[in-house]
């Protein structure tokens, strides 16, 4: 069973498809899809999807996930090398 991610119809003067793309990427990541698979899907969507805003929203969320992973790795590496407790 999956959960539906709801977004507002229009936020920040963007096309609703933009937010639909972001929601789909978020849902897939939350369901356990790995970052390399999300990036591959984003490339396919960018090449073949009929809606540019959808593809842009999907890519935007995938890039945010990549940045979140990088920040987590950086923080964990810093803690490992300094021995600082969180």
PDB file of N, CA and C in Angstrom:
ATOM      1  N   UNK A   1       0.844  -1.168   0.000  1.00  0.00           N
ATOM      2  CA  UNK A   1       0.000   0.000   0.000  1.00  0.00           C
ATOM      3  C   UNK A   1       0.890   1.233   0.000  1.00  0.00           C
ATOM      4  N   UNK A   2       0.557   2.209  -0.811  1.00  0.00           N
ATOM      5  CA  UNK A   2       1.345   3.426  -0.859  1.00  0.00           C
ATOM      6  C   UNK A   2       0.516   4.603  -0.375  1.00  0.00           C
ATOM      7  N   UNK A   3       1.206   5.629   0.052  1.00  0.00           N
ATOM      8  CA  UNK A   3       0.544   6.837   0.520  1.00  0.00           C
ATOM      9  C   UNK A   3       0.660   7.912  -0.539  1.00  0.00           C
ATOM     10  N   UNK A   4      -0.372   8.664  -0.713  1.00  0.00           N
ATOM     11  CA  UNK A   4      -0.401   9.734  -1.677  1.00  0.00           C
ATOM     12  C   UNK A   4       0.177  10.999  -1.056  1.00  0.00           C
ATOM     13  N   UNK A   5       1.136  11.619  -1.730  1.00  0.00           N
ATOM     14  CA  UNK A   5       1.678  12.889  -1.271  1.00  0.00           C
ATOM     15  C   UNK A   5       0.856  14.003  -1.905  1.00  0.00           C
ATOM     16  N   UNK A   6       0.207  14.783  -1.083  1.00  0.00           N
ATOM     17  CA  UNK A   6      -0.642  15.853  -1.585  1.00  0.00           C
ATOM     18  C   UNK A   6       0.139  17.166  -1.606  1.00  0.00           C
ATOM     19  N   UNK A   7      -0.070  17.923  -2.654  1.00  0.00           N
ATOM     20  CA  UNK A   7       0.520  19.245  -2.750  1.00  0.00           C
ATOM     21  C   UNK A   7      -0.575  20.225  -3.139  1.00  0.00           C
ATOM     22  N   UNK A   8      -0.318  21.477  -2.921  1.00  0.00           N
ATOM     23  CA  UNK A   8      -1.283  22.478  -3.355  1.00  0.00           C
ATOM     24  C   UNK A   8      -1.270  22.556  -4.869  1.00  0.00           C
ATOM     25  N   UNK A   9      -2.361  22.999  -5.441  1.00  0.00           N
ATOM     26  CA  UNK A   9      -2.470  23.061  -6.895  1.00  0.00           C
ATOM     27  C   UNK A   9      -1.467  24.057  -7.474  1.00  0.00           C
ATOM     28  N   UNK A  10      -1.360  25.199  -6.880  1.00  0.00           N
ATOM     29  CA  UNK A  10      -0.426  26.219  -7.372  1.00  0.00           C
ATOM     30  C   UNK A  10       0.290  26.814  -6.166  1.00  0.00           C
ATOM     31  N   UNK A  11       1.604  26.794  -6.190  1.00  0.00           N
ATOM     32  CA  UNK A  11       2.403  27.400  -5.142  1.00  0.00           C
ATOM     33  C   UNK A  11       3.575  28.106  -5.810  1.00  0.00           C
ATOM     34  N   UNK A  12       3.801  29.328  -5.480  1.00  0.00           N
ATOM     35  CA  UNK A  12       4.942  30.045  -6.034  1.00  0.00           C
ATOM     36  C   UNK A  12       4.858  30.264  -7.528  1.00  0.00           C
ATOM     37  N   UNK A  13       3.653  30.359  -8.062  1.00  0.00           N
ATOM     38  CA  UNK A  13       3.439  30.613  -9.485  1.00  0.00           C
ATOM     39  C   UNK A  13       4.065  29.548 -10.381  1.00  0.00           C
ATOM     40  N   UNK A  14       4.169  28.327  -9.885  1.00  0.00           N
ATOM     41  CA  UNK A  14       4.686  27.220 -10.678  1.00  0.00           C
ATOM     42  C   UNK A  14       3.529  26.402 -11.240  1.00  0.00           C
ATOM     43  N   UNK A  15       3.826  25.675 -12.291  1.00  0.00           N
ATOM     44  CA  UNK A  15       2.865  24.756 -12.892  1.00  0.00           C
ATOM     45  C   UNK A  15       2.589  23.605 -11.919  1.00  0.00           C
ATOM     46  N   UNK A  16       1.355  23.149 -11.800  1.00  0.00           N
ATOM     47  CA  UNK A  16       1.056  22.020 -10.909  1.00  0.00           C
ATOM     48  C   UNK A  16       1.849  20.765 -11.261  1.00  0.00           C
ATOM     49  N   UNK A  17       2.209  20.596 -12.522  1.00  0.00           N
ATOM     50  CA  UNK A  17       3.017  19.443 -12.924  1.00  0.00           C
ATOM     51  C   UNK A  17       4.381  19.446 -12.243  1.00  0.00           C
ATOM     52  N   UNK A  18       4.914  20.630 -11.985  1.00  0.00           N
ATOM     53  CA  UNK A  18       6.201  20.736 -11.290  1.00  0.00           C
ATOM     54  C   UNK A  18       6.113  20.054  -9.922  1.00  0.00           C
ATOM     55  N   UNK A  19       5.043  20.362  -9.198  1.00  0.00           N
ATOM     56  CA  UNK A  19       4.866  19.789  -7.872  1.00  0.00           C
ATOM     57  C   UNK A  19       4.505  18.311  -7.930  1.00  0.00           C
ATOM     58  N   UNK A  20       3.833  17.894  -8.992  1.00  0.00           N
ATOM     59  CA  UNK A  20       3.543  16.472  -9.169  1.00  0.00           C
ATOM     60  C   UNK A  20       4.849  15.696  -9.371  1.00  0.00           C
ATOM     61  N   UNK A  21       5.782  16.261 -10.131  1.00  0.00           N
ATOM     62  CA  UNK A  21       7.088  15.622 -10.327  1.00  0.00           C
ATOM     63  C   UNK A  21       7.858  15.526  -9.023  1.00  0.00           C
ATOM     64  N   UNK A  22       7.856  16.599  -8.247  1.00  0.00           N
ATOM     65  CA  UNK A  22       8.534  16.590  -6.953  1.00  0.00           C
ATOM     66  C   UNK A  22       7.917  15.542  -6.029  1.00  0.00           C
ATOM     67  N   UNK A  23       6.600  15.479  -6.011  1.00  0.00           N
ATOM     68  CA  UNK A  23       5.906  14.527  -5.138  1.00  0.00           C
ATOM     69  C   UNK A  23       6.224  13.091  -5.541  1.00  0.00           C
ATOM     70  N   UNK A  24       6.250  12.821  -6.840  1.00  0.00           N
ATOM     71  CA  UNK A  24       6.557  11.461  -7.291  1.00  0.00           C
ATOM     72  C   UNK A  24       7.973  11.049  -6.907  1.00  0.00           C
ATOM     73  N   UNK A  25       8.941  11.943  -7.087  1.00  0.00           N
ATOM     74  CA  UNK A  25      10.312  11.634  -6.703  1.00  0.00           C
ATOM     75  C   UNK A  25      10.410  11.411  -5.198  1.00  0.00           C
ATOM     76  N   UNK A  26       9.729  12.237  -4.435  1.00  0.00           N
ATOM     77  CA  UNK A  26       9.730  12.087  -2.976  1.00  0.00           C
ATOM     78  C   UNK A  26       9.118  10.752  -2.564  1.00  0.00           C
ATOM     79  N   UNK A  27       7.975  10.418  -3.152  1.00  0.00           N
ATOM     80  CA  UNK A  27       7.296   9.157  -2.815  1.00  0.00           C
ATOM     81  C   UNK A  27       8.166   7.951  -3.156  1.00  0.00           C
ATOM     82  N   UNK A  28       8.820   7.989  -4.318  1.00  0.00           N
ATOM     83  CA  UNK A  28       9.660   6.868  -4.724  1.00  0.00           C
ATOM     84  C   UNK A  28      10.855   6.723  -3.786  1.00  0.00           C
ATOM     85  N   UNK A  29      11.444   7.841  -3.387  1.00  0.00           N
ATOM     86  CA  UNK A  29      12.584   7.793  -2.465  1.00  0.00           C
ATOM     87  C   UNK A  29      12.143   7.273  -1.097  1.00  0.00           C
ATOM     88  N   UNK A  30      10.999   7.745  -0.640  1.00  0.00           N
ATOM     89  CA  UNK A  30      10.468   7.300   0.649  1.00  0.00           C
ATOM     90  C   UNK A  30      10.159   5.808   0.632  1.00  0.00           C
ATOM     91  N   UNK A  31       9.774   5.293  -0.522  1.00  0.00           N
ATOM     92  CA  UNK A  31       9.458   3.868  -0.663  1.00  0.00           C
ATOM     93  C   UNK A  31      10.715   3.002  -0.737  1.00  0.00           C
ATOM     94  N   UNK A  32      11.901   3.643  -0.790  1.00  0.00           N
ATOM     95  CA  UNK A  32      13.139   2.883  -0.758  1.00  0.00           C
ATOM     96  C   UNK A  32      13.933   2.873  -2.044  1.00  0.00           C
ATOM     97  N   UNK A  33      13.524   3.628  -3.031  1.00  0.00           N
ATOM     98  CA  UNK A  33      14.270   3.695  -4.281  1.00  0.00           C
ATOM     99  C   UNK A  33      15.603   4.399  -4.025  1.00  0.00           C
ATOM    100  N   UNK A  34      16.681   3.817  -4.525  1.00  0.00           N
ATOM    101  CA  UNK A  34      18.012   4.376  -4.279  1.00  0.00           C
ATOM    102  C   UNK A  34      18.262   5.610  -5.143  1.00  0.00           C
ATOM    103  N   UNK A  35      19.228   6.401  -4.749  1.00  0.00           N
ATOM    104  CA  UNK A  35      19.561   7.625  -5.466  1.00  0.00           C
ATOM    105  C   UNK A  35      19.993   7.357  -6.908  1.00  0.00           C
ATOM    106  N   UNK A  36      20.856   6.369  -7.173  1.00  0.00           N
ATOM    107  CA  UNK A  36      21.211   6.114  -8.581  1.00  0.00           C
ATOM    108  C   UNK A  36      19.996   5.761  -9.452  1.00  0.00           C
ATOM    109  N   UNK A  37      19.055   5.017  -8.899  1.00  0.00           N
ATOM    110  CA  UNK A  37      17.850   4.666  -9.660  1.00  0.00           C
ATOM    111  C   UNK A  37      17.004   5.920  -9.899  1.00  0.00           C
ATOM    112  N   UNK A  38      16.879   6.767  -8.892  1.00  0.00           N
ATOM    113  CA  UNK A  38      16.121   8.016  -9.060  1.00  0.00           C
ATOM    114  C   UNK A  38      16.765   8.898 -10.131  1.00  0.00           C
ATOM    115  N   UNK A  39      18.090   8.977 -10.128  1.00  0.00           N
ATOM    116  CA  UNK A  39      18.777   9.792 -11.131  1.00  0.00           C
ATOM    117  C   UNK A  39      18.559   9.230 -12.531  1.00  0.00           C
ATOM    118  N   UNK A  40      18.582   7.906 -12.645  1.00  0.00           N
ATOM    119  CA  UNK A  40      18.334   7.283 -13.949  1.00  0.00           C
ATOM    120  C   UNK A  40      16.907   7.575 -14.416  1.00  0.00           C
ATOM    121  N   UNK A  41      15.944   7.436 -13.514  1.00  0.00           N
ATOM    122  CA  UNK A  41      14.555   7.737 -13.865  1.00  0.00           C
ATOM    123  C   UNK A  41      14.396   9.201 -14.259  1.00  0.00           C
ATOM    124  N   UNK A  42      15.084  10.083 -13.551  1.00  0.00           N
ATOM    125  CA  UNK A  42      14.996  11.513 -13.865  1.00  0.00           C
ATOM    126  C   UNK A  42      15.524  11.786 -15.272  1.00  0.00           C
ATOM    127  N   UNK A  43      16.589  11.096 -15.657  1.00  0.00           N
ATOM    128  CA  UNK A  43      17.115  11.256 -17.016  1.00  0.00           C
ATOM    129  C   UNK A  43      16.107  10.773 -18.049  1.00  0.00           C
ATOM    130  N   UNK A  44      15.490   9.627 -17.790  1.00  0.00           N
ATOM    131  CA  UNK A  44      14.485   9.110 -18.723  1.00  0.00           C
ATOM    132  C   UNK A  44      13.291  10.052 -18.818  1.00  0.00           C
ATOM    133  N   UNK A  45      12.848  10.567 -17.679  1.00  0.00           N
ATOM    134  CA  UNK A  45      11.716  11.493 -17.673  1.00  0.00           C
ATOM    135  C   UNK A  45      12.068  12.760 -18.438  1.00  0.00           C
ATOM    136  N   UNK A  46      13.281  13.260 -18.242  1.00  0.00           N
ATOM    137  CA  UNK A  46      13.692  14.479 -18.945  1.00  0.00           C
ATOM    138  C   UNK A  46      13.723  14.261 -20.458  1.00  0.00           C
ATOM    139  N   UNK A  47      14.116  13.065 -20.875  1.00  0.00           N
ATOM    140  CA  UNK A  47      14.204  12.771 -22.307  1.00  0.00           C
ATOM    141  C   UNK A  47      12.846  12.476 -22.937  1.00  0.00           C
ATOM    142  N   UNK A  48      11.937  11.842 -22.190  1.00  0.00           N
ATOM    143  CA  UNK A  48      10.740  11.302 -22.820  1.00  0.00           C
ATOM    144  C   UNK A  48       9.421  11.847 -22.294  1.00  0.00           C
ATOM    145  N   UNK A  49       9.430  12.600 -21.201  1.00  0.00           N
ATOM    146  CA  UNK A  49       8.156  13.040 -20.626  1.00  0.00           C
ATOM    147  C   UNK A  49       7.603  14.218 -21.406  1.00  0.00           C
ATOM    148  N   UNK A  50       6.312  14.244 -21.539  1.00  0.00           N
ATOM    149  CA  UNK A  50       5.650  15.287 -22.318  1.00  0.00           C
ATOM    150  C   UNK A  50       5.568  16.623 -21.602  1.00  0.00           C
ATOM    151  N   UNK A  51       5.797  16.634 -20.286  1.00  0.00           N
ATOM    152  CA  UNK A  51       5.634  17.858 -19.503  1.00  0.00           C
ATOM    153  C   UNK A  51       6.993  18.312 -18.953  1.00  0.00           C
ATOM    154  N   UNK A  52       7.482  19.429 -19.447  1.00  0.00           N
ATOM    155  CA  UNK A  52       8.751  19.964 -18.949  1.00  0.00           C
ATOM    156  C   UNK A  52       8.672  20.314 -17.462  1.00  0.00           C
ATOM    157  N   UNK A  53       7.592  20.954 -16.986  1.00  0.00           N
ATOM    158  CA  UNK A  53       7.529  21.252 -15.546  1.00  0.00           C
ATOM    159  C   UNK A  53       7.590  19.998 -14.675  1.00  0.00           C
ATOM    160  N   UNK A  54       6.959  18.909 -15.111  1.00  0.00           N
ATOM    161  CA  UNK A  54       7.018  17.656 -14.346  1.00  0.00           C
ATOM    162  C   UNK A  54       8.456  17.169 -14.253  1.00  0.00           C
ATOM    163  N   UNK A  55       9.137  17.148 -15.380  1.00  0.00           N
ATOM    164  CA  UNK A  55      10.534  16.692 -15.409  1.00  0.00           C
ATOM    165  C   UNK A  55      11.411  17.598 -14.549  1.00  0.00           C
ATOM    166  N   UNK A  56      11.174  18.913 -14.598  1.00  0.00           N
ATOM    167  CA  UNK A  56      11.964  19.847 -13.795  1.00  0.00           C
ATOM    168  C   UNK A  56      11.712  19.634 -12.303  1.00  0.00           C
ATOM    169  N   UNK A  57      10.482  19.387 -11.924  1.00  0.00           N
ATOM    170  CA  UNK A  57      10.165  19.127 -10.521  1.00  0.00           C
ATOM    171  C   UNK A  57      10.771  17.832 -10.028  1.00  0.00           C
ATOM    172  N   UNK A  58      10.726  16.798 -10.862  1.00  0.00           N
ATOM    173  CA  UNK A  58      11.312  15.506 -10.494  1.00  0.00           C
ATOM    174  C   UNK A  58      12.817  15.673 -10.283  1.00  0.00           C
ATOM    175  N   UNK A  59      13.484  16.335 -11.232  1.00  0.00           N
ATOM    176  CA  UNK A  59      14.924  16.566 -11.113  1.00  0.00           C
ATOM    177  C   UNK A  59      15.251  17.405  -9.889  1.00  0.00           C
ATOM    178  N   UNK A  60      14.435  18.420  -9.615  1.00  0.00           N
ATOM    179  CA  UNK A  60      14.707  19.292  -8.465  1.00  0.00           C
ATOM    180  C   UNK A  60      14.711  18.486  -7.166  1.00  0.00           C
ATOM    181  N   UNK A  61      13.751  17.592  -7.002  1.00  0.00           N
ATOM    182  CA  UNK A  61      13.703  16.783  -5.776  1.00  0.00           C
ATOM    183  C   UNK A  61      14.849  15.787  -5.725  1.00  0.00           C
ATOM    184  N   UNK A  62      15.214  15.198  -6.869  1.00  0.00           N
ATOM    185  CA  UNK A  62      16.338  14.263  -6.904  1.00  0.00           C
ATOM    186  C   UNK A  62      17.629  14.988  -6.512  1.00  0.00           C
ATOM    187  N   UNK A  63      17.816  16.201  -6.989  1.00  0.00           N
ATOM    188  CA  UNK A  63      19.015  16.968  -6.617  1.00  0.00           C
ATOM    189  C   UNK A  63      19.000  17.307  -5.123  1.00  0.00           C
ATOM    190  N   UNK A  64      17.847  17.613  -4.576  1.00  0.00           N
ATOM    191  CA  UNK A  64      17.762  17.864  -3.134  1.00  0.00           C
ATOM    192  C   UNK A  64      18.130  16.614  -2.340  1.00  0.00           C
ATOM    193  N   UNK A  65      17.674  15.458  -2.793  1.00  0.00           N
ATOM    194  CA  UNK A  65      18.006  14.205  -2.118  1.00  0.00           C
ATOM    195  C   UNK A  65      19.510  13.966  -2.187  1.00  0.00           C
ATOM    196  N   UNK A  66      20.123  14.247  -3.339  1.00  0.00           N
ATOM    197  CA  UNK A  66      21.573  14.098  -3.482  1.00  0.00           C
ATOM    198  C   UNK A  66      22.305  15.012  -2.492  1.00  0.00           C
ATOM    199  N   UNK A  67      21.843  16.248  -2.363  1.00  0.00           N
ATOM    200  CA  UNK A  67      22.473  17.187  -1.428  1.00  0.00           C
ATOM    201  C   UNK A  67      22.281  16.740   0.022  1.00  0.00           C
ATOM    202  N   UNK A  68      21.098  16.206   0.334  1.00  0.00           N
ATOM    203  CA  UNK A  68      20.852  15.703   1.685  1.00  0.00           C
ATOM    204  C   UNK A  68      21.803  14.552   2.017  1.00  0.00           C
ATOM    205  N   UNK A  69      22.013  13.659   1.066  1.00  0.00           N
ATOM    206  CA  UNK A  69      22.933  12.537   1.284  1.00  0.00           C
ATOM    207  C   UNK A  69      24.357  13.042   1.487  1.00  0.00           C
ATOM    208  N   UNK A  70      24.769  14.002   0.662  1.00  0.00           N
ATOM    209  CA  UNK A  70      26.123  14.543   0.778  1.00  0.00           C
ATOM    210  C   UNK A  70      26.324  15.224   2.129  1.00  0.00           C
ATOM    211  N   UNK A  71      25.332  15.967   2.589  1.00  0.00           N
ATOM    212  CA  UNK A  71      25.443  16.640   3.883  1.00  0.00           C
ATOM    213  C   UNK A  71      25.515  15.633   5.023  1.00  0.00           C
ATOM    214  N   UNK A  72      24.740  14.570   4.926  1.00  0.00           N
ATOM    215  CA  UNK A  72      24.764  13.533   5.958  1.00  0.00           C
ATOM    216  C   UNK A  72      26.122  12.844   6.002  1.00  0.00           C
ATOM    217  N   UNK A  73      26.660  12.519   4.852  1.00  0.00           N
ATOM    218  CA  UNK A  73      27.968  11.865   4.789  1.00  0.00           C
ATOM    219  C   UNK A  73      29.050  12.786   5.340  1.00  0.00           C
ATOM    220  N   UNK A  74      28.982  14.059   4.993  1.00  0.00           N
ATOM    221  CA  UNK A  74      29.964  15.020   5.495  1.00  0.00           C
ATOM    222  C   UNK A  74      29.897  15.120   7.015  1.00  0.00           C
ATOM    223  N   UNK A  75      28.696  15.190   7.561  1.00  0.00           N
ATOM    224  CA  UNK A  75      28.540  15.291   9.014  1.00  0.00           C
ATOM    225  C   UNK A  75      29.035  14.030   9.708  1.00  0.00           C
ATOM    226  N   UNK A  76      28.712  12.872   9.158  1.00  0.00           N
ATOM    227  CA  UNK A  76      29.155  11.615   9.761  1.00  0.00           C
ATOM    228  C   UNK A  76      30.668  11.471   9.689  1.00  0.00           C
ATOM    229  N   UNK A  77      31.263  11.903   8.587  1.00  0.00           N
ATOM    230  CA  UNK A  77      32.720  11.844   8.451  1.00  0.00           C
ATOM    231  C   UNK A  77      33.383  12.768   9.463  1.00  0.00           C
ATOM    232  N   UNK A  78      32.829  13.960   9.621  1.00  0.00           N
ATOM    233  CA  UNK A  78      33.381  14.907  10.586  1.00  0.00           C
ATOM    234  C   UNK A  78      33.324  14.326  12.006  1.00  0.00           C
ATOM    235  N   UNK A  79      32.186  13.742  12.354  1.00  0.00           N
ATOM    236  CA  UNK A  79      32.053  13.151  13.682  1.00  0.00           C
ATOM    237  C   UNK A  79      33.019  11.990  13.877  1.00  0.00           C
ATOM    238  N   UNK A  80      33.220  11.200  12.851  1.00  0.00           N
ATOM    239  CA  UNK A  80      34.127  10.050  12.950  1.00  0.00           C
ATOM    240  C   UNK A  80      35.575  10.499  13.144  1.00  0.00           C
ATOM    241  N   UNK A  81      35.955  11.592  12.504  1.00  0.00           N
ATOM    242  CA  UNK A  81      37.351  12.037  12.583  1.00  0.00           C
ATOM    243  C   UNK A  81      37.633  12.882  13.813  1.00  0.00           C
ATOM    244  N   UNK A  82      36.623  13.559  14.336  1.00  0.00           N
ATOM    245  CA  UNK A  82      36.862  14.404  15.505  1.00  0.00           C
ATOM    246  C   UNK A  82      36.508  13.694  16.794  1.00  0.00           C
ATOM    247  N   UNK A  83      35.732  12.643  16.704  1.00  0.00           N
ATOM    248  CA  UNK A  83      35.309  11.922  17.886  1.00  0.00           C
ATOM    249  C   UNK A  83      34.271  12.677  18.692  1.00  0.00           C
ATOM    250  N   UNK A  84      33.688  13.729  18.102  1.00  0.00           N
ATOM    251  CA  UNK A  84      32.671  14.510  18.797  1.00  0.00           C
ATOM    252  C   UNK A  84      31.368  13.723  18.874  1.00  0.00           C
ATOM    253  N   UNK A  85      30.728  13.778  20.011  1.00  0.00           N
ATOM    254  CA  UNK A  85      29.453  13.098  20.190  1.00  0.00           C
ATOM    255  C   UNK A  85      28.330  14.005  19.712  1.00  0.00           C
ATOM    256  N   UNK A  86      27.343  13.418  19.086  1.00  0.00           N
ATOM    257  CA  UNK A  86      26.221  14.214  18.590  1.00  0.00           C
ATOM    258  C   UNK A  86      25.269  14.564  19.706  1.00  0.00           C
TER     259      UNK A  86
END
